[in-house]
CSV table of C-alpha atoms in Angstrom, one decimal:
chain,number,residue,atom,x,y,z
A,6,MET,CA,4.2,30.2,-15.3
A,7,ARG,CA,5.6,26.8,-15.1
A,8,ASP,CA,7.0,25.8,-11.3
A,9,GLU,CA,9.2,22.9,-11.2
A,10,ALA,CA,10.4,20.7,-8.0
A,11,THR,CA,7.4,21.8,-6.1
A,12,PHE,CA,6.6,19.4,-3.1
A,13,ARG,CA,3.5,18.4,-4.9
A,14,VAL,CA,5.5,17.4,-8.0
A,15,LYS,CA,8.0,15.6,-5.8
A,16,ALA,CA,5.6,13.4,-3.9
A,17,GLY,CA,3.5,13.2,-6.9
A,18,LEU,CA,5.7,10.8,-8.6
A,19,ALA,CA,5.2,8.7,-5.4
A,20,GLU,CA,1.7,8.8,-5.6
A,21,MET,CA,1.9,7.4,-9.4
A,22,LEU,CA,4.0,4.3,-8.1
A,23,LYS,CA,1.5,3.1,-5.6
A,24,GLY,CA,0.4,-0.4,-5.8
A,25,GLY,CA,3.2,-1.0,-7.8
A,26,VAL,CA,6.8,-3.1,-7.4
A,27,ILE,CA,10.4,-1.4,-7.7
A,28,MET,CA,13.1,-3.4,-8.2
A,29,ASP,CA,16.5,-3.6,-7.5
A,30,VAL,CA,18.4,-4.0,-10.9
A,31,VAL,CA,22.5,-4.2,-11.7
A,32,ASP,CA,22.2,-3.4,-15.3
A,33,ALA,CA,20.3,-2.8,-18.2
A,34,GLU,CA,19.4,-6.3,-19.2
A,35,GLN,CA,18.2,-6.9,-15.8
A,36,ALA,CA,16.3,-3.5,-15.7
A,37,LYS,CA,14.6,-4.6,-19.1
A,38,ILE,CA,13.5,-8.1,-17.4
A,39,ALA,CA,11.9,-5.8,-14.7
A,40,GLU,CA,10.3,-3.5,-17.1
A,41,ASP,CA,8.7,-6.5,-19.0
A,42,ALA,CA,7.2,-8.3,-15.8
A,43,GLY,CA,5.6,-5.2,-14.5
A,44,ALA,CA,7.9,-3.1,-12.3
A,45,SER,CA,6.6,0.1,-11.9
A,46,ALA,CA,10.2,1.7,-11.1
A,47,VAL,CA,13.5,0.0,-11.2
A,48,MET,CA,16.6,1.1,-8.5
A,49,ALA,CA,19.6,0.8,-10.3
A,50,LEU,CA,22.7,0.0,-8.3
A,51,GLU,CA,26.1,-1.9,-8.5
A,52,ARG,CA,25.5,-4.8,-6.3
A,53,VAL,CA,22.1,-5.8,-4.8
A,54,PRO,CA,22.0,-5.8,-0.7
A,55,ALA,CA,22.7,-9.8,-0.4
A,56,ASP,CA,25.9,-9.2,-2.6
A,57,ILE,CA,26.7,-6.2,-0.6
A,58,ARG,CA,26.5,-7.9,2.5
A,59,ARG,CA,28.4,-11.1,1.2
A,60,ASP,CA,31.3,-8.7,-0.1
A,61,GLY,CA,31.6,-6.3,2.7
A,62,GLY,CA,33.8,-3.1,1.9
A,63,VAL,CA,32.4,0.4,1.2
A,64,ALA,CA,29.1,0.4,-0.8
A,65,ARG,CA,28.9,3.7,-2.9
A,66,MET,CA,26.8,5.2,-5.6
A,67,SER,CA,26.8,3.3,-8.9
A,68,ASP,CA,29.0,4.1,-12.0
A,69,PRO,CA,27.1,6.8,-13.8
A,70,ALA,CA,27.7,4.7,-17.1
A,71,MET,CA,25.7,1.7,-15.5
A,72,ILE,CA,22.5,4.2,-14.7
A,73,LYS,CA,22.5,5.7,-18.1
A,74,GLY,CA,22.6,2.1,-19.7
A,75,ILE,CA,19.2,1.6,-17.6
A,76,GLN,CA,17.8,4.9,-18.4
A,77,GLN,CA,18.2,3.9,-21.9
A,78,ALA,CA,17.3,0.6,-21.5
A,79,VAL,CA,13.7,1.3,-19.9
A,80,SER,CA,11.0,3.8,-20.2
A,81,ILE,CA,9.8,3.2,-16.4
A,82,PRO,CA,11.4,5.7,-13.7
A,83,VAL,CA,14.9,5.1,-12.8
A,84,MET,CA,15.9,5.5,-9.4
A,85,ALA,CA,19.6,5.2,-7.6
A,86,LYS,CA,21.0,5.3,-4.3
A,87,ALA,CA,23.4,7.9,-2.6
A,88,ARG,CA,25.2,7.4,0.5
A,89,ILE,CA,23.4,8.7,3.8
A,90,GLY,CA,24.6,12.4,4.0
A,91,HIS,CA,26.6,12.1,0.6
A,92,PHE,CA,25.1,15.3,-0.8
A,93,ALA,CA,27.9,15.1,-3.7
A,94,GLU,CA,26.7,12.0,-4.8
A,95,ALA,CA,23.0,12.9,-4.7
A,96,GLN,CA,24.3,16.2,-7.1
A,97,VAL,CA,25.6,13.5,-9.3
A,98,LEU,CA,22.2,11.7,-9.5
A,99,GLU,CA,20.5,14.8,-10.1
A,100,ALA,CA,23.2,15.8,-12.9
A,101,LEU,CA,22.2,12.4,-14.7
A,102,GLU,CA,18.1,13.2,-14.0
A,103,VAL,CA,17.3,9.9,-12.4
A,104,ASP,CA,13.9,10.2,-11.4
A,105,TYR,CA,14.1,9.4,-7.6
A,106,ILE,CA,17.3,9.5,-5.3
A,107,ASP,CA,17.2,6.9,-2.5
A,108,GLU,CA,19.7,8.2,0.4
A,109,SER,CA,19.9,4.3,1.1
A,110,GLU,CA,21.1,2.8,4.4
A,111,VAL,CA,22.3,-0.3,2.4
A,112,LEU,CA,25.6,1.8,1.3
A,113,THR,CA,27.8,2.9,3.7
A,114,PRO,CA,27.1,6.1,5.4
A,115,ALA,CA,29.2,9.3,4.3
A,116,ASP,CA,27.9,11.4,7.4
A,117,GLU,CA,27.4,10.2,10.9
A,118,ALA,CA,25.4,13.3,12.1
A,119,HIS,CA,23.8,14.8,9.3
A,120,HIS,CA,21.2,13.4,6.6
A,121,ILE,CA,21.3,15.1,2.9
A,122,ASP,CA,19.4,18.6,3.0
A,123,LYS,CA,16.9,17.4,0.4
A,124,TRP,CA,15.2,20.5,0.0
A,125,ALA,CA,18.3,21.7,-1.9
A,126,PHE,CA,17.6,19.4,-4.8
A,127,LYS,CA,15.1,19.3,-7.5
A,128,ILE,CA,15.0,15.7,-8.0
A,129,PRO,CA,12.7,14.0,-5.0
A,130,PHE,CA,14.2,11.7,-2.5
A,131,VAL,CA,13.0,8.6,-0.9
A,132,CYS,CA,14.6,7.7,3.1
A,133,GLY,CA,14.0,4.4,4.8
A,134,ALA,CA,12.7,4.6,8.0
A,135,THR,CA,12.4,2.4,11.0
A,136,ASN,CA,9.8,4.2,13.3
A,137,LEU,CA,7.8,7.4,12.9
A,138,GLY,CA,10.1,10.0,14.4
A,139,GLU,CA,12.9,8.8,11.6
A,140,ALA,CA,10.3,9.5,9.0
A,141,LEU,CA,9.2,12.5,10.3
A,142,ARG,CA,12.6,13.8,10.8
A,143,ARG,CA,13.4,12.6,7.0
A,144,ILE,CA,10.1,14.3,5.9
A,145,GLY,CA,11.4,17.2,7.7
A,146,GLU,CA,14.6,17.2,5.6
A,147,GLY,CA,12.6,17.4,2.5
A,148,ALA,CA,11.9,13.3,1.7
A,149,ALA,CA,9.1,12.8,-0.5
A,150,MET,CA,8.7,9.2,-0.2
A,151,ILE,CA,9.2,7.1,3.1
A,152,ARG,CA,10.0,3.5,3.0
A,153,SER,CA,10.0,1.3,5.9
A,154,LYS,CA,13.6,-0.1,6.0
A,155,GLY,CA,13.4,-3.9,6.8
A,156,GLU,CA,16.6,-5.5,6.9
A,157,ALA,CA,17.9,-5.5,3.0
A,158,GLY,CA,19.5,-8.5,1.4
A,159,THR,CA,18.0,-11.1,4.2
A,160,GLY,CA,15.1,-12.4,2.4
A,161,ASP,CA,13.7,-12.3,6.3
A,162,ILE,CA,10.5,-10.0,6.3
A,163,VAL,CA,10.5,-9.8,10.2
A,164,GLU,CA,12.3,-6.4,10.2
A,165,ALA,CA,10.2,-5.0,7.7
A,166,VAL,CA,7.1,-6.0,9.7
A,167,ARG,CA,8.5,-4.7,12.7
A,168,HIS,CA,9.5,-1.2,11.1
A,169,LEU,CA,6.1,-1.1,9.3
A,170,ARG,CA,3.8,-1.8,12.4
A,171,SER,CA,5.9,0.5,14.4
A,172,ILE,CA,5.4,3.6,12.2
A,173,THR,CA,1.5,2.8,11.6
A,174,GLY,CA,1.0,1.9,15.1
A,175,GLU,CA,2.6,5.4,16.3
A,176,ILE,CA,0.6,7.1,13.7
A,177,ARG,CA,-2.7,5.5,15.2
A,178,ARG,CA,-1.5,6.6,18.8
A,179,LEU,CA,-0.7,10.2,17.5
A,180,GLY,CA,-4.6,10.2,16.7
A,181,THR,CA,-5.5,9.9,20.1
A,182,LEU,CA,-3.4,12.6,21.5
A,183,ASP,CA,-4.6,16.3,22.6
A,184,GLU,CA,-3.2,19.4,21.4
A,185,ALA,CA,-1.3,20.0,24.3
A,186,GLU,CA,0.2,15.9,24.3
A,187,LEU,CA,1.5,16.5,20.7
A,188,PHE,CA,4.2,19.1,22.0
A,189,VAL,CA,5.4,16.1,24.1
A,190,ALA,CA,5.0,13.6,21.4
A,191,ALA,CA,6.8,15.9,18.9
A,192,LYS,CA,9.6,16.0,21.7
A,193,GLU,CA,9.8,12.3,22.1
A,194,LEU,CA,9.9,11.6,18.5
A,195,GLN,CA,12.4,14.1,17.8
A,196,ALA,CA,10.4,15.2,15.1
A,197,PRO,CA,9.1,18.8,13.9
A,198,TYR,CA,5.9,19.9,15.7
A,199,ASP,CA,4.2,20.9,12.6
A,200,ILE,CA,4.8,17.7,10.7
A,201,VAL,CA,3.9,15.7,14.0
A,202,ARG,CA,0.5,17.5,14.3
A,203,SER,CA,-0.5,17.0,10.3
A,204,VAL,CA,0.3,13.6,10.7
A,205,ALA,CA,-2.2,13.2,13.6
A,206,ARG,CA,-4.9,15.3,11.8
A,207,ALA,CA,-4.7,13.5,9.0
A,208,GLY,CA,-4.0,9.8,10.5
A,209,GLY,CA,-1.3,9.4,7.9
A,210,LEU,CA,2.2,10.6,6.5
A,211,PRO,CA,2.0,13.5,4.1
A,212,VAL,CA,3.9,11.5,1.6
A,213,PRO,CA,3.1,7.9,0.3
A,214,LEU,CA,4.6,5.0,2.8
A,215,PHE,CA,6.3,1.8,0.9
A,216,CYS,CA,8.0,-1.0,2.3
A,217,ALA,CA,11.7,-2.2,1.5
A,218,GLY,CA,14.0,-4.9,3.0
A,219,GLY,CA,13.5,-8.6,3.4
A,220,ILE,CA,10.5,-9.0,0.8
A,221,ALA,CA,11.3,-12.7,-1.1
A,222,THR,CA,7.9,-14.0,-2.1
A,223,PRO,CA,4.2,-13.0,-3.4
A,224,ALA,CA,3.0,-13.6,0.0
A,225,ASP,CA,5.5,-11.4,1.7
A,226,ALA,CA,4.3,-8.5,-0.6
A,227,SER,CA,0.7,-9.3,0.2
A,228,LEU,CA,1.4,-9.5,4.1
A,229,VAL,CA,3.5,-5.9,4.0
A,230,MET,CA,0.7,-4.3,1.9
A,231,GLN,CA,-2.1,-5.7,4.3
A,232,LEU,CA,0.0,-3.8,6.9
A,233,GLY,CA,-0.5,-0.5,5.3
A,234,ALA,CA,2.4,-0.1,2.7
A,235,GLU,CA,1.3,1.5,-0.5
A,236,SER,CA,3.8,-0.1,-2.5
A,237,VAL,CA,6.9,-2.8,-2.0
A,238,PHE,CA,10.7,-2.1,-3.2
A,239,VAL,CA,12.1,-5.9,-4.2
A,240,GLY,CA,15.7,-5.8,-3.9
A,241,SER,CA,17.8,-8.8,-3.8
A,242,GLY,CA,14.6,-11.0,-3.7
A,243,ILE,CA,14.0,-11.1,-7.4
A,244,PHE,CA,17.3,-11.6,-9.0
A,245,LYS,CA,19.0,-13.8,-6.1
A,246,SER,CA,16.0,-16.4,-7.1
A,247,SER,CA,16.1,-19.2,-9.5
A,248,ASN,CA,13.5,-17.9,-11.8
A,249,PRO,CA,13.9,-13.8,-11.8
A,250,GLU,CA,11.4,-13.4,-14.8
A,251,GLN,CA,8.4,-15.7,-13.1
A,252,ARG,CA,9.1,-14.4,-9.3
A,253,ALA,CA,8.9,-10.7,-10.6
A,254,ARG,CA,5.7,-11.4,-12.4
A,255,ALA,CA,4.4,-12.9,-9.3
A,256,ILE,CA,5.4,-10.5,-6.8
A,257,VAL,CA,3.4,-7.9,-9.0
A,258,GLU,CA,0.5,-9.8,-9.3
A,259,ALA,CA,0.2,-10.3,-5.5
A,260,THR,CA,0.9,-6.5,-5.1
A,261,THR,CA,-2.2,-5.8,-7.1
A,262,HIS,CA,-4.3,-8.4,-5.4
A,263,PHE,CA,-2.8,-8.4,-2.1
A,264,ALA,CA,-6.4,-8.5,-0.3
A,265,ASP,CA,-7.4,-11.7,-2.8
A,266,ALA,CA,-5.6,-14.8,-1.1
A,267,GLU,CA,-6.9,-16.9,-4.0
A,268,ARG,CA,-5.0,-14.7,-6.5
A,269,VAL,CA,-1.8,-14.5,-4.2
A,270,ALA,CA,-2.0,-18.6,-3.9
A,271,ARG,CA,-2.1,-18.8,-7.7
A,272,ALA,CA,0.7,-16.2,-8.2
A,273,SER,CA,3.0,-18.1,-5.7
A,274,GLU,CA,2.7,-21.4,-7.5
A,275,GLY,CA,5.9,-23.2,-9.1
A,276,LEU,CA,8.5,-20.3,-8.6
A,277,GLY,CA,11.5,-22.4,-7.8
A,278,GLU,CA,13.9,-21.5,-5.0
A,279,ALA,CA,13.7,-18.3,-3.3
A,280,MET,CA,16.7,-16.1,-2.7
A,281,GLN,CA,19.1,-17.7,-0.6
A,282,SER,CA,18.3,-16.2,3.0
A,283,LEU,CA,19.8,-15.0,6.3
A,284,GLU,CA,18.1,-15.0,9.5
A,285,ALA,CA,18.0,-11.3,10.7
A,286,ARG,CA,18.0,-12.0,14.2
A,287,LYS,CA,21.3,-14.0,14.0
A,288,LEU,CA,22.9,-10.9,12.5
A,289,ASP,CA,25.4,-9.1,14.8
A,290,ASP,CA,25.2,-5.6,15.3
A,291,THR,CA,27.7,-4.5,12.7
A,292,GLN,CA,25.7,-6.2,10.4
A,293,VAL,CA,22.6,-4.5,10.5
A,294,LEU,CA,22.0,-2.2,8.0
A,295,ALA,CA,18.7,-0.5,9.5
A,296,ASN,CA,20.5,0.8,12.2
A,297,ARG,CA,22.3,3.4,10.0
A,298,GLY,CA,20.6,6.6,9.8
A,299,TRP,CA,19.8,8.9,12.7
B,12,MET,CA,-29.2,8.5,-6.8
B,13,THR,CA,-25.5,7.8,-5.8
B,14,PRO,CA,-23.4,6.8,-8.9
B,15,THR,CA,-21.0,4.1,-8.6
B,16,ILE,CA,-17.6,4.5,-10.3
B,17,GLY,CA,-14.9,2.4,-11.1
B,18,VAL,CA,-11.2,3.4,-10.6
B,19,LEU,CA,-8.8,1.2,-12.5
B,20,ALA,CA,-6.4,-0.1,-9.8
B,21,LEU,CA,-4.1,-2.2,-11.2
B,22,GLN,CA,-1.2,0.3,-10.1
B,23,GLY,CA,-1.0,4.0,-9.7
B,24,GLY,CA,-2.7,7.0,-8.4
B,25,PHE,CA,-6.1,5.3,-7.8
B,26,ALA,CA,-6.2,6.1,-4.1
B,27,ALA,CA,-6.2,9.9,-5.0
B,28,HIS,CA,-8.8,9.3,-7.6
B,29,ALA,CA,-11.0,7.4,-5.0
B,30,ARG,CA,-10.8,9.8,-2.3
B,31,VAL,CA,-11.8,12.9,-4.6
B,32,LEU,CA,-14.8,11.3,-6.2
B,33,ARG,CA,-16.1,10.0,-2.9
B,34,GLU,CA,-15.8,13.6,-1.3
B,35,LEU,CA,-18.0,14.6,-4.4
B,36,GLY,CA,-20.6,12.0,-3.4
B,37,ALA,CA,-19.8,9.2,-5.5
B,38,GLU,CA,-19.6,5.6,-4.8
B,39,VAL,CA,-16.3,4.2,-5.6
B,40,ARG,CA,-15.1,0.7,-6.8
B,41,GLU,CA,-11.4,-0.5,-7.3
B,42,VAL,CA,-11.6,-2.3,-10.5
B,43,ARG,CA,-8.9,-5.2,-11.0
B,44,THR,CA,-10.8,-7.6,-12.7
B,45,PRO,CA,-13.5,-8.1,-15.4
B,46,GLY,CA,-16.1,-8.7,-12.9
B,47,ASP,CA,-15.3,-5.4,-11.2
B,48,LEU,CA,-16.8,-3.6,-14.3
B,49,LEU,CA,-20.3,-4.9,-14.0
B,50,GLY,CA,-23.0,-2.2,-13.6
B,51,LEU,CA,-20.7,0.7,-13.2
B,52,ASP,CA,-22.1,4.2,-14.2
B,53,GLY,CA,-18.6,5.8,-14.8
B,54,LEU,CA,-14.9,4.7,-15.2
B,55,VAL,CA,-11.4,6.5,-14.4
B,56,LEU,CA,-8.0,5.4,-15.5
B,57,PRO,CA,-5.7,6.7,-13.4
B,58,GLY,CA,-2.1,7.6,-13.8
B,59,GLY,CA,0.7,5.5,-12.9
B,60,GLU,CA,3.1,3.3,-15.2
B,61,SER,CA,1.6,2.9,-18.7
B,62,THR,CA,3.6,-0.5,-19.2
B,63,THR,CA,2.6,-1.8,-16.0
B,64,MET,CA,-1.0,-0.9,-16.3
B,65,THR,CA,-0.8,-2.5,-20.0
B,66,LEU,CA,0.7,-5.7,-18.7
B,67,GLY,CA,-1.9,-5.8,-16.1
B,68,ILE,CA,-4.7,-5.4,-18.6
B,69,GLU,CA,-3.3,-8.3,-20.5
B,70,ARG,CA,-3.0,-10.6,-17.4
B,71,GLU,CA,-6.3,-9.8,-16.5
B,72,GLY,CA,-8.4,-10.1,-19.6
B,73,LEU,CA,-9.7,-6.2,-19.0
B,74,ALA,CA,-9.5,-4.7,-22.9
B,75,GLY,CA,-12.6,-6.5,-24.1
B,76,PRO,CA,-15.1,-5.8,-21.4
B,77,LEU,CA,-13.4,-2.4,-20.7
B,78,GLY,CA,-13.8,-1.3,-24.3
B,79,ASP,CA,-17.2,-2.5,-24.5
B,80,LEU,CA,-18.3,-0.7,-21.5
B,81,VAL,CA,-16.6,2.4,-23.1
B,82,ARG,CA,-18.2,1.8,-26.5
B,83,ALA,CA,-21.4,1.6,-24.6
B,84,GLY,CA,-20.8,5.6,-23.6
B,85,THR,CA,-20.1,5.4,-20.2
B,86,PRO,CA,-18.3,8.2,-19.3
B,87,VAL,CA,-14.5,7.7,-19.0
B,88,LEU,CA,-11.9,9.9,-17.5
B,89,GLY,CA,-8.4,8.9,-18.3
B,90,THR,CA,-5.6,11.1,-16.7
B,91,CYS,CA,-1.7,10.9,-17.6
B,92,ALA,CA,-1.0,7.0,-18.1
B,93,GLY,CA,-4.9,6.5,-18.4
B,94,LEU,CA,-4.7,9.0,-21.3
B,95,ILE,CA,-2.1,6.8,-23.0
B,96,MET,CA,-4.4,3.7,-22.2
B,97,LEU,CA,-7.1,5.1,-24.1
B,98,ASP,CA,-5.0,6.0,-27.2
B,99,ARG,CA,-4.8,4.3,-30.6
B,100,ALA,CA,-1.7,2.6,-29.5
B,101,HIS,CA,-3.2,0.9,-26.6
B,102,LEU,CA,-6.8,0.1,-26.0
B,103,GLY,CA,-7.5,2.1,-29.0
B,104,LEU,CA,-10.6,3.6,-27.8
B,105,MET,CA,-9.6,7.2,-28.6
B,106,ASP,CA,-8.8,8.6,-31.6
B,107,ILE,CA,-5.5,10.1,-30.4
B,108,THR,CA,-2.1,9.1,-30.3
B,109,ALA,CA,0.0,9.7,-27.2
B,110,ARG,CA,3.6,10.5,-26.8
B,111,ARG,CA,4.8,8.9,-23.6
B,112,ASN,CA,7.1,11.0,-21.0
B,113,ALA,CA,6.7,13.9,-23.7
B,114,PHE,CA,7.8,16.6,-21.2
B,115,GLY,CA,11.0,14.6,-20.0
B,116,ARG,CA,11.9,13.0,-16.8
B,117,GLN,CA,10.7,13.9,-13.3
B,118,LEU,CA,13.4,16.9,-13.1
B,119,HIS,CA,11.3,18.3,-15.8
B,120,SER,CA,7.8,17.5,-14.0
B,121,PHE,CA,6.1,21.1,-13.4
B,122,GLU,CA,2.9,22.8,-12.4
B,123,ALA,CA,1.2,25.2,-14.4
B,124,ASP,CA,-2.2,27.4,-14.4
B,125,LEU,CA,-4.3,25.6,-17.3
B,126,ARG,CA,-7.4,27.7,-18.9
B,127,PHE,CA,-10.1,25.4,-19.6
B,128,PRO,CA,-13.0,26.6,-22.0
B,129,ASP,CA,-15.9,25.7,-19.5
B,130,LEU,CA,-14.2,27.2,-16.2
B,131,GLU,CA,-13.9,30.6,-15.3
B,132,GLU,CA,-11.0,30.1,-13.1
B,133,PRO,CA,-7.5,28.3,-14.6
B,134,VAL,CA,-6.7,25.0,-13.1
B,135,ARG,CA,-3.7,24.7,-11.0
B,136,ALA,CA,-2.2,21.3,-13.2
B,137,VAL,CA,0.4,19.2,-11.7
B,138,PHE,CA,2.1,17.4,-14.4
B,139,ILE,CA,4.6,14.3,-13.8
B,140,ARG,CA,6.3,12.8,-16.3
B,141,ALA,CA,3.3,13.4,-18.2
B,142,PRO,CA,2.4,12.7,-22.0
B,143,TRP,CA,0.9,15.0,-24.2
B,144,ILE,CA,-1.5,14.3,-27.5
B,145,GLU,CA,0.8,13.9,-30.3
B,146,GLU,CA,-1.9,13.5,-33.0
B,147,ALA,CA,-5.7,13.8,-32.7
B,148,GLY,CA,-8.8,13.1,-35.0
B,149,GLU,CA,-11.5,15.1,-36.3
B,150,ASP,CA,-13.8,14.0,-34.2
B,151,VAL,CA,-11.6,15.0,-31.0
B,152,GLU,CA,-12.0,18.3,-29.0
B,153,VAL,CA,-8.9,19.8,-27.4
B,154,LEU,CA,-9.6,21.4,-24.3
B,155,ALA,CA,-6.3,22.5,-23.2
B,156,GLU,CA,-2.9,23.1,-24.3
B,157,VAL,CA,0.9,23.3,-23.0
B,158,ASP,CA,3.5,25.2,-25.4
B,159,GLY,CA,1.1,24.4,-28.5
B,160,HIS,CA,0.5,20.6,-27.5
B,161,PRO,CA,-2.6,19.2,-26.5
B,162,VAL,CA,-2.6,18.0,-22.9
B,163,ALA,CA,-6.4,17.8,-22.4
B,164,ALA,CA,-9.1,16.8,-24.9
B,165,ARG,CA,-12.7,15.2,-25.4
B,166,GLN,CA,-14.3,12.7,-27.6
B,167,ARG,CA,-17.9,11.4,-27.3
B,168,ASN,CA,-17.9,9.9,-23.7
B,169,MET,CA,-14.0,10.1,-23.2
B,170,VAL,CA,-12.1,12.9,-21.5
B,171,VAL,CA,-8.6,12.7,-21.2
B,172,ILE,CA,-6.0,15.0,-19.0
B,173,ALA,CA,-2.2,14.6,-19.2
B,174,PHE,CA,-1.7,16.0,-15.6
B,175,HIS,CA,-3.1,15.4,-12.4
B,176,PRO,CA,-6.5,16.6,-11.0
B,177,GLU,CA,-6.5,14.4,-8.5
B,178,LEU,CA,-3.4,15.8,-6.6
B,179,GLY,CA,-4.7,19.2,-5.8
B,180,GLU,CA,-7.6,20.8,-3.5
B,181,ASP,CA,-9.3,22.1,-6.9
B,182,THR,CA,-12.3,19.3,-7.8
B,183,ARG,CA,-13.9,21.0,-10.5
B,184,LEU,CA,-12.5,18.6,-13.2
B,185,HIS,CA,-13.9,15.9,-11.4
B,186,ALA,CA,-17.1,17.4,-10.4
B,187,GLN,CA,-17.7,18.0,-14.1
B,188,PHE,CA,-17.0,14.2,-14.6
B,189,VAL,CA,-19.3,12.9,-11.8
B,190,GLU,CA,-22.0,15.2,-13.2
B,191,ARG,CA,-21.5,13.6,-16.7
B,192,VAL,CA,-21.9,10.3,-14.9
B,193,ARG,CA,-25.1,11.3,-13.0
B,194,GLU,CA,-26.7,12.3,-16.2
B,195,HIS,CA,-25.7,9.1,-17.9
B,196,ALA,CA,-27.1,7.2,-14.8
B,197,ALA,CA,-30.0,9.1,-14.9
B,198,SER,CA,-30.8,8.5,-18.9
B,199,ARG,CA,-29.9,4.5,-18.2
B,200,ALA,CA,-32.6,4.3,-15.3
B,201,GLY,CA,-35.1,6.3,-17.2
């Protein structure tokens, strides 16, 4: 008997994406460039976060025709984004057979109280998190991969570092608690007790932890991998730079050799201009994407 | 003697293999450069994205030294993308042709019970965007099939598996591999 869409099958794909780079692409041509540079998956979206920021307005799921074009252009997994709480967009993405759905704060939220019930889907979901409680609430709702949010479209790594350190630091803290204290921790984290307890025991999340939001250079990738990320998502950082092919290859190489500074140095040579960047601290509250999600 | 097993760590599910191999008492070394292959008693090519791995193998100049290691008789286990890496169209070390994403996209990924000739109880096999073996040479022994398509096979020192034995609690297939590695290491030492 075959069992499809078990949690092991869902989280298993994330396991296979470890040690790699998932790149945002807006058309088939960029998808091909990403694949040829060694991307382990692509994220199909209509505008990269830097452009969403610049253009404003409501950001939605991409045109299915664009997603299909990307699926035909590459053989690596194709992910696509749905708005937070917009389960109908997620149903459309499932009908298109994308390989992973990102319920993403980069798009304009559709529901200010509820995230998508991800258990209701056969396609696995990745969700963003800024801290451990948020990550565990998403896992409780059925997410099979967590990415630290960072601040998408800025090219500033500081928020990614803050979120990653927050998640890994809180995991370490859970490991020091006794059984009685774990009940209180679950209450404080506003997360399901069973998941809190399993994280405390295992010393890690029950799903892979990737990093997103602000990665612009090979050294940025090395930094977050050394801080405990198991893969990196690069959004605007590649196709908003002056030489996307070369930068994409360099970030792939630096992700594989993240612990080898000589290799990261070599990968960083002569890449030209990084993306035009924004200092995350100077954004006002309405511009901060990481605050979306509850 | 503790055998040292290399796990190709360019990209993919290498950490899960490393965890299982360590549980079974092996020393594990992540392999990213040709130097990492020196002195290995066994090698695992894990799952992941085969295009990413192909590019990585090329960038690192790994094809030559990895081929030498395998041709010297070192036990090799290739799972999922690792199966693809060993086929005729990639490293050309095993007499098989793999079909990538043969079962379809992630929506069609699945688990199933599979019988292996030398195991009493079936293996719970996790297939993720998995390949199958489209065509195999005479020298290749098929170990398991799904819908008539070979999904596990052996040729000399190479075993390939289209699914992910590293993702479950059942470590029997890894235990068989570690046993072969121990025998190989002992014969080299002797």
